[in-house]
Tab-separated table of C-alpha atoms (C1' of nucleotides) in Angstrom:
chain	number	residue	atom	x	y	z
A	1	MET	CA	-0.428	2.602	0.962
A	2	GLN	CA	1.079	1.451	3.720
A	3	PHE	CA	4.071	-0.977	4.927
A	4	SER	CA	2.713	-4.092	6.279
A	5	LYS	CA	2.992	-5.134	9.750
A	6	SER	CA	5.105	-8.007	8.798
A	7	THR	CA	7.802	-5.544	7.663
A	8	ASP	CA	7.610	-3.810	11.027
A	9	TYR	CA	8.169	-7.369	12.931
A	10	ALA	CA	10.863	-8.161	10.542
A	11	LEU	CA	12.921	-5.147	10.988
A	12	HIS	CA	12.448	-5.179	14.718
A	13	ALA	CA	13.293	-8.915	15.065
A	14	LEU	CA	16.872	-8.096	12.902
A	15	ILE	CA	17.386	-5.232	15.259
A	16	HIS	CA	16.964	-7.505	18.021
A	17	LEU	CA	19.352	-10.011	16.619
A	18	GLY	CA	21.848	-7.341	16.110
A	19	LEU	CA	21.544	-6.210	19.765
A	20	SER	CA	22.337	-9.855	20.820
A	21	GLU	CA	25.131	-10.690	18.547
A	22	SER	CA	27.296	-11.905	21.828
A	23	ARG	CA	25.046	-14.661	22.152
A	24	ASN	CA	24.834	-17.435	19.795
A	25	HIS	CA	21.309	-17.765	18.807
A	26	ILE	CA	18.099	-16.348	19.393
A	27	GLY	CA	14.919	-18.585	19.490
A	28	ILE	CA	11.562	-17.540	18.224
A	29	LYS	CA	10.374	-17.516	21.625
A	30	GLU	CA	12.427	-14.962	22.969
A	31	LEU	CA	11.971	-13.216	19.569
A	32	SER	CA	8.164	-13.103	19.731
A	33	ALA	CA	7.820	-12.216	23.461
A	34	SER	CA	10.323	-8.951	22.594
A	35	LEU	CA	8.004	-7.727	19.899
A	36	GLY	CA	4.783	-8.797	21.329
A	37	VAL	CA	3.959	-11.320	18.347
A	38	SER	CA	2.726	-14.720	18.490
A	39	GLU	CA	5.361	-17.230	17.734
A	40	SER	CA	3.690	-19.077	14.980
A	41	TYR	CA	3.228	-15.922	12.936
A	42	LEU	CA	6.513	-14.281	13.484
A	43	SER	CA	8.340	-17.768	12.510
A	44	LYS	CA	6.755	-17.174	9.310
A	45	ILE	CA	8.216	-14.075	8.815
A	46	MET	CA	11.815	-15.440	9.964
A	47	SER	CA	11.393	-18.328	7.343
A	48	LYS	CA	11.098	-15.619	4.595
A	49	LEU	CA	14.114	-13.860	5.995
A	50	ARG	CA	16.158	-17.229	6.186
A	51	GLN	CA	14.949	-18.038	2.488
A	52	ASP	CA	16.354	-14.740	1.311
A	53	GLY	CA	19.883	-15.124	3.309
A	54	ILE	CA	19.070	-12.199	5.598
A	55	VAL	CA	19.306	-14.565	8.762
A	56	ARG	CA	20.518	-18.027	9.283
A	57	ALA	CA	18.363	-20.435	11.323
A	58	VAL	CA	19.427	-23.433	13.658
A	59	PRO	CA	16.661	-26.118	14.616
A	60	GLY	CA	17.421	-28.285	17.532
A	61	VAL	CA	18.245	-27.618	21.233
A	62	ASN	CA	19.592	-24.341	21.768
A	63	GLY	CA	18.794	-23.227	18.111
A	64	GLY	CA	17.301	-20.348	16.851
A	65	TYR	CA	18.530	-17.417	14.656
A	66	GLU	CA	21.249	-15.079	13.969
A	67	LEU	CA	22.220	-12.452	10.998
A	68	ALA	CA	23.575	-14.326	8.313
A	69	ARG	CA	25.769	-11.226	7.558
A	70	PRO	CA	27.302	-8.024	9.075
A	71	ALA	CA	24.287	-5.709	10.000
A	72	ASP	CA	25.982	-2.842	7.887
A	73	ARG	CA	24.915	-5.043	4.872
A	74	ILE	CA	21.388	-5.317	5.667
A	75	THR	CA	19.692	-2.438	4.255
A	76	PHE	CA	16.163	-1.350	4.806
A	77	LEU	CA	15.466	-2.045	1.310
A	78	ASP	CA	16.606	-5.640	1.729
A	79	VAL	CA	14.202	-6.278	4.259
A	80	ILE	CA	11.195	-4.963	2.586
A	81	HIS	CA	11.925	-6.336	-0.699
A	82	VAL	CA	11.826	-9.875	1.024
A	83	ILE	CA	8.478	-9.197	2.950
A	84	GLU	CA	6.633	-6.912	0.756
A	85	GLY	CA	7.869	-8.751	-2.625
A	86	ARG	CA	9.089	-6.667	-5.443
A	87	GLN	CA	6.054	-5.677	-7.174
A	88	GLN	CA	6.347	-2.169	-8.535
A	89	LEU	CA	4.969	0.959	-6.365
A	90	PHE	CA	2.320	1.771	-9.184
A	91	GLU	CA	1.256	-0.283	-12.184
A	92	CYS	CA	-0.895	1.487	-14.897
A	93	SER	CA	-3.867	-0.604	-14.736
A	94	ASN	CA	-4.862	-0.135	-18.298
A	95	SER	CA	-2.139	0.864	-20.905
A	96	SER	CA	-4.624	-0.321	-23.636
A	97	SER	CA	-7.042	2.386	-22.564
A	98	ARG	CA	-8.467	5.115	-25.026
A	99	GLN	CA	-6.520	7.759	-23.318
A	100	HIS	CA	-3.099	5.738	-24.111
A	101	ARG	CA	-4.208	5.029	-27.373
A	102	LEU	CA	-4.812	8.357	-28.644
A	103	LEU	CA	-1.626	9.420	-27.324
A	104	ALA	CA	-0.096	6.556	-29.260
A	105	GLU	CA	-1.477	6.891	-32.479
A	106	GLY	CA	0.737	7.584	-35.478
A	107	ARG	CA	4.054	7.014	-33.695
A	108	VAL	CA	5.260	3.762	-35.430
A	109	GLU	CA	8.440	5.409	-36.455
A	110	ARG	CA	9.545	7.591	-33.501
A	111	GLN	CA	12.462	7.105	-31.299
A	112	GLU	CA	9.714	6.344	-27.936
A	113	THR	CA	7.613	4.230	-29.978
A	114	GLU	CA	8.835	0.993	-28.141
A	115	ARG	CA	8.462	1.994	-24.619
A	116	TRP	CA	4.900	3.717	-25.294
A	117	GLY	CA	3.761	1.181	-27.547
A	118	GLN	CA	4.560	-1.694	-24.907
A	119	GLY	CA	2.406	-0.050	-22.305
A	120	GLU	CA	4.814	2.698	-20.936
A	121	CYS	CA	2.492	5.562	-19.551
A	122	LEU	CA	3.447	9.130	-18.611
A	123	VAL	CA	1.989	9.138	-15.151
A	124	GLU	CA	3.810	5.621	-14.567
A	125	LYS	CA	7.033	7.113	-15.665
A	126	VAL	CA	6.516	9.954	-12.894
A	127	MET	CA	5.896	6.924	-10.590
A	128	VAL	CA	8.838	4.829	-11.495
A	129	GLY	CA	10.812	8.008	-10.569
A	130	ALA	CA	9.230	8.257	-7.151
A	131	GLU	CA	10.002	4.446	-6.554
A	132	ARG	CA	13.815	5.040	-7.304
A	133	HIS	CA	14.054	7.768	-5.054
A	134	LEU	CA	12.123	6.103	-2.127
A	135	HIS	CA	14.539	2.930	-2.845
A	136	GLN	CA	17.716	4.868	-3.035
A	137	TYR	CA	16.643	6.079	0.461
A	138	LEU	CA	16.023	2.685	1.732
A	139	ARG	CA	19.031	1.286	0.295
A	140	GLU	CA	21.335	3.916	2.113
A	141	HIS	CA	19.977	2.988	5.512
A	142	THR	CA	20.950	-0.157	6.830
A	143	ILE	CA	20.147	-2.260	10.443
A	144	GLN	CA	23.475	-1.207	11.736
A	145	MET	CA	22.738	2.281	11.634
A	146	VAL	CA	19.642	1.729	13.975
A	147	LEU	CA	21.867	-0.570	16.311
A	148	ASP	CA	24.507	2.559	16.222
A	149	GLU	CA	22.004	4.841	17.196
A	150	ALA	CA	20.450	2.667	19.867
A	151	ASN	CA	23.837	2.048	21.364
A	152	ARG	CA	24.703	5.843	21.418
A	153	ILE	CA	21.491	6.535	23.288
A	154	ARG	CA	22.342	4.149	25.864
A	155	SER	CA	25.988	5.016	26.380
A	156	ALA	CA	24.896	8.339	26.791
A	157	GLU	CA	22.683	7.349	29.681
A	158	GLY	CA	25.600	5.163	31.172
A	159	ILE	CA	27.795	8.458	31.192
A	160	GLU	CA	25.052	10.479	33.070
A	161	LYS	CA	24.501	8.016	35.739
B	1	MET	CA	2.794	-1.997	-0.679
B	2	GLN	CA	1.234	-0.430	-3.895
B	3	PHE	CA	-1.076	2.501	-4.759
B	4	SER	CA	-4.570	1.638	-5.418
B	5	LYS	CA	-6.085	1.404	-8.562
B	6	SER	CA	-8.147	4.068	-7.390
B	7	THR	CA	-5.015	6.370	-7.702
B	8	ASP	CA	-4.351	5.275	-11.049
B	9	TYR	CA	-7.861	6.028	-12.293
B	10	ALA	CA	-7.827	9.528	-10.376
B	11	LEU	CA	-4.517	10.807	-12.001
B	12	HIS	CA	-5.547	9.483	-15.553
B	13	ALA	CA	-9.203	11.308	-14.987
B	14	LEU	CA	-7.100	14.323	-14.178
B	15	ILE	CA	-4.953	14.224	-17.302
B	16	HIS	CA	-7.946	13.580	-19.442
B	17	LEU	CA	-9.577	16.764	-18.137
B	18	GLY	CA	-6.306	18.752	-18.572
B	19	LEU	CA	-6.215	17.609	-22.267
B	20	SER	CA	-9.692	18.601	-22.685
B	21	GLU	CA	-9.767	22.226	-21.160
B	22	SER	CA	-10.990	23.691	-24.336
B	23	ARG	CA	-14.423	22.176	-23.846
B	24	ASN	CA	-16.451	23.111	-20.951
B	25	HIS	CA	-17.399	19.953	-18.919
B	26	ILE	CA	-16.369	16.438	-19.366
B	27	GLY	CA	-18.920	14.033	-18.328
B	28	ILE	CA	-18.480	10.871	-16.346
B	29	LYS	CA	-19.553	8.599	-19.488
B	30	GLU	CA	-16.840	10.289	-21.643
B	31	LEU	CA	-14.045	9.446	-18.566
B	32	SER	CA	-15.241	6.307	-17.879
B	33	ALA	CA	-14.990	5.049	-21.427
B	34	SER	CA	-11.584	6.646	-21.918
B	35	LEU	CA	-10.358	4.939	-18.707
B	36	GLY	CA	-11.969	1.800	-19.247
B	37	VAL	CA	-13.418	1.705	-15.783
B	38	SER	CA	-17.302	1.551	-14.892
B	39	GLU	CA	-19.270	5.053	-14.336
B	40	SER	CA	-20.434	4.190	-11.154
B	41	TYR	CA	-17.093	3.504	-9.523
B	42	LEU	CA	-15.177	6.387	-11.353
B	43	SER	CA	-17.725	8.779	-10.189
B	44	LYS	CA	-17.105	7.561	-6.373
B	45	ILE	CA	-13.547	8.767	-7.200
B	46	MET	CA	-14.513	11.899	-8.663
B	47	SER	CA	-16.569	12.818	-5.634
B	48	LYS	CA	-13.485	12.621	-3.755
B	49	LEU	CA	-11.675	14.590	-5.872
B	50	ARG	CA	-14.414	17.347	-5.537
B	51	GLN	CA	-14.652	17.247	-1.836
B	52	ASP	CA	-10.966	17.841	-1.858
B	53	GLY	CA	-11.278	20.918	-4.308
B	54	ILE	CA	-9.206	19.158	-7.230
B	55	VAL	CA	-12.160	19.477	-9.560
B	56	ARG	CA	-15.571	20.866	-9.775
B	57	ALA	CA	-18.528	19.443	-10.669
B	58	VAL	CA	-21.558	20.604	-12.252
B	59	PRO	CA	-24.812	18.339	-12.292
B	60	GLY	CA	-27.629	18.618	-15.154
B	61	VAL	CA	-27.644	18.478	-18.928
B	62	ASN	CA	-24.060	19.183	-20.379
B	63	GLY	CA	-22.835	19.165	-16.935
B	64	GLY	CA	-19.312	17.078	-15.805
B	65	TYR	CA	-16.247	17.859	-14.550
B	66	GLU	CA	-13.350	20.253	-15.030
B	67	LEU	CA	-10.076	21.299	-12.981
B	68	ALA	CA	-10.895	23.446	-9.978
B	69	ARG	CA	-7.702	25.058	-10.474
B	70	PRO	CA	-4.489	25.137	-13.018
B	71	ALA	CA	-2.733	21.958	-13.661
B	72	ASP	CA	0.386	23.412	-12.513
B	73	ARG	CA	-0.708	23.832	-8.952
B	74	ILE	CA	-2.410	20.058	-8.906
B	75	THR	CA	0.766	17.789	-7.671
B	76	PHE	CA	0.674	14.190	-7.517
B	77	LEU	CA	0.912	14.266	-3.714
B	78	ASP	CA	-2.433	16.051	-3.813
B	79	VAL	CA	-3.995	13.482	-5.714
B	80	ILE	CA	-2.402	10.672	-3.616
B	81	HIS	CA	-3.548	12.219	-0.370
B	82	VAL	CA	-7.070	12.388	-1.430
B	83	ILE	CA	-7.391	8.918	-2.622
B	84	GLU	CA	-5.216	7.048	-0.126
B	85	GLY	CA	-5.935	9.287	2.927
B	86	ARG	CA	-2.891	10.883	4.868
B	87	GLN	CA	-1.800	7.596	7.093
B	88	GLN	CA	1.758	7.560	7.310
B	89	LEU	CA	3.964	4.996	5.007
B	90	PHE	CA	4.866	3.092	8.450
B	91	GLU	CA	3.765	2.917	11.954
B	92	CYS	CA	5.484	1.088	14.513
B	93	SER	CA	3.030	-1.346	15.631
B	94	ASN	CA	3.989	-1.760	19.316
B	95	SER	CA	6.092	0.987	20.883
B	96	SER	CA	5.346	-0.327	24.240
B	97	SER	CA	7.185	-3.630	23.343
B	98	ARG	CA	10.011	-5.270	25.393
B	99	GLN	CA	12.353	-4.156	22.560
B	100	HIS	CA	11.272	-0.544	22.911
B	101	ARG	CA	11.043	-0.375	26.877
B	102	LEU	CA	14.589	-1.722	27.362
B	103	LEU	CA	15.981	1.363	25.378
B	104	ALA	CA	13.821	3.447	27.034
B	105	GLU	CA	14.446	2.475	30.629
B	106	GLY	CA	16.094	4.992	32.776
B	107	ARG	CA	15.838	7.998	30.200
B	108	VAL	CA	13.676	10.035	32.232
B	109	GLU	CA	15.601	13.190	32.097
B	110	ARG	CA	17.149	12.985	28.709
B	111	GLN	CA	16.240	15.684	26.224
B	112	GLU	CA	14.914	12.726	23.490
B	113	THR	CA	12.753	11.292	26.175
B	114	GLU	CA	9.682	13.125	25.199
B	115	ARG	CA	9.721	11.382	21.628
B	116	TRP	CA	10.992	8.089	22.713
B	117	GLY	CA	8.634	7.622	25.509
B	118	GLN	CA	5.685	8.827	23.413
B	119	GLY	CA	6.404	6.262	20.909
B	120	GLU	CA	8.991	7.242	18.620
B	121	CYS	CA	10.904	4.277	17.406
B	122	LEU	CA	14.208	4.031	15.761
B	123	VAL	CA	13.018	2.167	12.749
B	124	GLU	CA	10.107	4.422	12.327
B	125	LYS	CA	12.478	7.285	12.483
B	126	VAL	CA	14.240	6.016	9.403
B	127	MET	CA	10.784	5.270	7.629
B	128	VAL	CA	9.626	8.864	8.488
B	129	GLY	CA	12.728	9.974	6.592
B	130	ALA	CA	11.853	7.805	3.838
B	131	GLU	CA	8.167	9.128	3.483
B	132	ARG	CA	9.569	12.759	3.626
B	133	HIS	CA	11.817	11.939	0.648
B	134	LEU	CA	8.817	10.136	-1.384
B	135	HIS	CA	6.673	12.856	-0.586
B	136	GLN	CA	9.054	15.815	-1.694
B	137	TYR	CA	9.296	14.153	-4.904
B	138	LEU	CA	5.601	13.880	-5.542
B	139	ARG	CA	5.374	17.503	-4.641
B	140	GLU	CA	7.498	18.224	-7.025
B	141	HIS	CA	5.527	16.794	-10.049
B	142	THR	CA	2.382	18.049	-11.260
B	143	ILE	CA	-0.271	17.106	-13.799
B	144	GLN	CA	0.811	19.800	-16.002
B	145	MET	CA	4.155	18.180	-16.357
B	146	VAL	CA	2.479	15.106	-17.786
B	147	LEU	CA	0.223	17.186	-19.970
B	148	ASP	CA	3.271	19.293	-21.045
B	149	GLU	CA	4.912	15.780	-22.153
B	150	ALA	CA	1.901	14.479	-23.723
B	151	ASN	CA	2.003	17.517	-26.092
B	152	ARG	CA	5.718	17.569	-26.644
B	153	ILE	CA	5.263	14.056	-28.004
B	154	ARG	CA	2.167	15.026	-30.178
B	155	SER	CA	3.862	18.011	-31.512
B	156	ALA	CA	6.720	16.038	-32.538
B	157	GLU	CA	4.753	13.972	-34.572
B	158	GLY	CA	3.248	16.924	-35.921
B	159	ILE	CA	6.510	18.275	-37.558
B	160	GLU	CA	7.425	14.671	-38.926
B	161	LYS	CA	4.294	14.530	-41.020
C	1	DT	C1'	-42.845	24.230	-15.704
C	2	DT	C1'	-41.738	20.027	-17.269
C	3	DT	C1'	-38.401	16.801	-18.811
C	4	DA	C1'	-34.138	14.865	-19.618
C	5	DT	C1'	-29.445	14.852	-18.244
C	6	DT	C1'	-25.948	14.487	-14.714
C	7	DA	C1'	-23.630	14.000	-10.353
C	8	DT	C1'	-24.115	12.433	-5.462
C	9	DC	C1'	-24.587	9.514	-1.831
C	10	DG	C1'	-25.780	5.450	0.851
C	11	DA	C1'	-26.312	0.772	1.112
C	12	DC	C1'	-24.665	-3.526	-0.301
C	13	DA	C1'	-21.865	-7.409	-2.856
C	14	DT	C1'	-17.411	-9.302	-4.251
C	15	DT	C1'	-12.771	-10.013	-4.302
C	16	DA	C1'	-8.037	-9.984	-2.530
C	17	DA	C1'	-4.610	-9.590	0.547
C	18	DA	C1'	-2.881	-9.455	5.329
C	19	DG	C1'	-2.995	-11.360	9.523
C	20	DG	C1'	-3.309	-15.005	12.281
C	21	DT	C1'	-3.302	-20.213	14.051
C	22	DC	C1'	-2.521	-25.130	14.122
C	23	DC	C1'	-0.321	-29.262	13.445
C	24	DG	C1'	2.771	-32.954	11.773
C	25	DC	C1'	7.689	-33.284	10.158
C	26	DA	C1'	12.564	-32.749	10.066
C	27	DT	C1'	16.548	-31.419	12.544
C	28	DT	C1'	19.964	-31.043	16.382
C	29	DC	C1'	21.713	-31.965	20.652
C	30	DA	C1'	22.282	-33.743	25.388
D	1	DT	C1'	16.019	-41.900	22.398
D	2	DG	C1'	13.788	-37.757	23.876
D	3	DA	C1'	13.186	-32.929	24.144
D	4	DA	C1'	13.918	-28.510	22.027
D	5	DT	C1'	13.765	-26.080	18.160
D	6	DG	C1'	12.767	-24.448	13.301
D	7	DC	C1'	10.086	-25.657	8.555
D	8	DG	C1'	5.852	-25.780	6.079
D	9	DG	C1'	1.271	-26.632	4.275
D	10	DA	C1'	-3.640	-26.169	5.132
D	11	DC	C1'	-6.816	-23.546	7.189
D	12	DC	C1'	-9.532	-19.526	9.265
D	13	DT	C1'	-10.470	-14.695	10.085
D	14	DT	C1'	-10.465	-9.679	9.216
D	15	DT	C1'	-9.873	-5.601	6.842
D	16	DA	C1'	-9.423	-2.929	2.702
D	17	DA	C1'	-10.024	-2.542	-1.944
D	18	DT	C1'	-13.033	-2.879	-5.572
D	19	DG	C1'	-17.075	-2.462	-7.691
D	20	DT	C1'	-22.824	-2.163	-8.503
D	21	DC	C1'	-27.252	-0.536	-7.853
D	22	DG	C1'	-31.009	2.595	-6.876
D	23	DA	C1'	-33.085	6.552	-4.972
D	24	DT	C1'	-32.253	11.657	-4.463
D	25	DA	C1'	-30.949	16.077	-5.922
D	26	DA	C1'	-29.613	19.592	-8.920
D	27	DT	C1'	-29.375	21.735	-13.641
D	28	DA	C1'	-30.201	23.366	-18.250
D	29	DA	C1'	-33.169	22.999	-22.184
D	30	DA	C1'	-37.644	22.716	-24.447
DNA sequence: TTTATTATCGACATTAAAGGTCCGCATTCA
DNA sequence: TGAATGCGGACCTTTAATGTCGATAATAAA
């Protein structure tokens, strides 16, 4: 249970773009050199980000990538959804198992029958709550926050010198 | 990014054991039939749970498994740690990349140098926070809570009839 | 003590997903 | 037009999860 390297690459690439907002476009060469990943692989990831409207891409000479919207409107959850997909954190692998049937038996008229009967599982219920928590946190953290933190660190150095 | 099926099996097996506390030991046959998994695979999972002290196992005639401690002291996090391991949710794959070196440059005397110099990464920092949140939630939810919920549902049926 | 029953453990096979490369194509700009 | 750049599909490699099998050890009952 771990986020993929692709998610790591995507987040770092976006931060690189954010730190380079002054310049126009950043090419895949610069990005891949900065992150230490091959151009070919990183370009796959950038394509996904483009398809989901996180970055814009411009082909041709002097082309490259830029953020498609302000960094404070790109959340960690946005990026993770693009790269990891939207499958849920936990899926009960067998809702028709004996265990579930036993609990579901005779519950034809009860309020909760619909959910249970359609495969809602008490374990899954807990895990869905966990996922909601996690997503809430990731939605509250944006690329801009990381940029701010980076700038704070750098300016603190400047003062010291 | 998803929990493995093994985690699903482990949680359901523990719930089965919890619901069968009156009887002495539950064999792998009954468990695997209840969950719809092969005996051989499930027994691997049960072994892990035993090695980590979540369940006890008794070989021989009429042997089987039982919870090693009260269900309200077995948290979801306990089970996930046993099955999924304790690797962190996110690892920055390249702390010595150009991006990190640029930010770290010249920070020899600053307070935060230790952490940064040893590979702390601003992205990772956010993700570590996310993980803490998730773990907090999973630590607060126990097998007993699921058992209570299951009993609540069953007794509500009983009253209706 | 013998026998049937049950969990344990290591070796292996299969499958699915992540990670990664290559190349031809389309687009842009000088 | 030609060089630079991103796009997308086909393909390969590696890794982890999933799953099976068989030999061994431990236990209780006869």
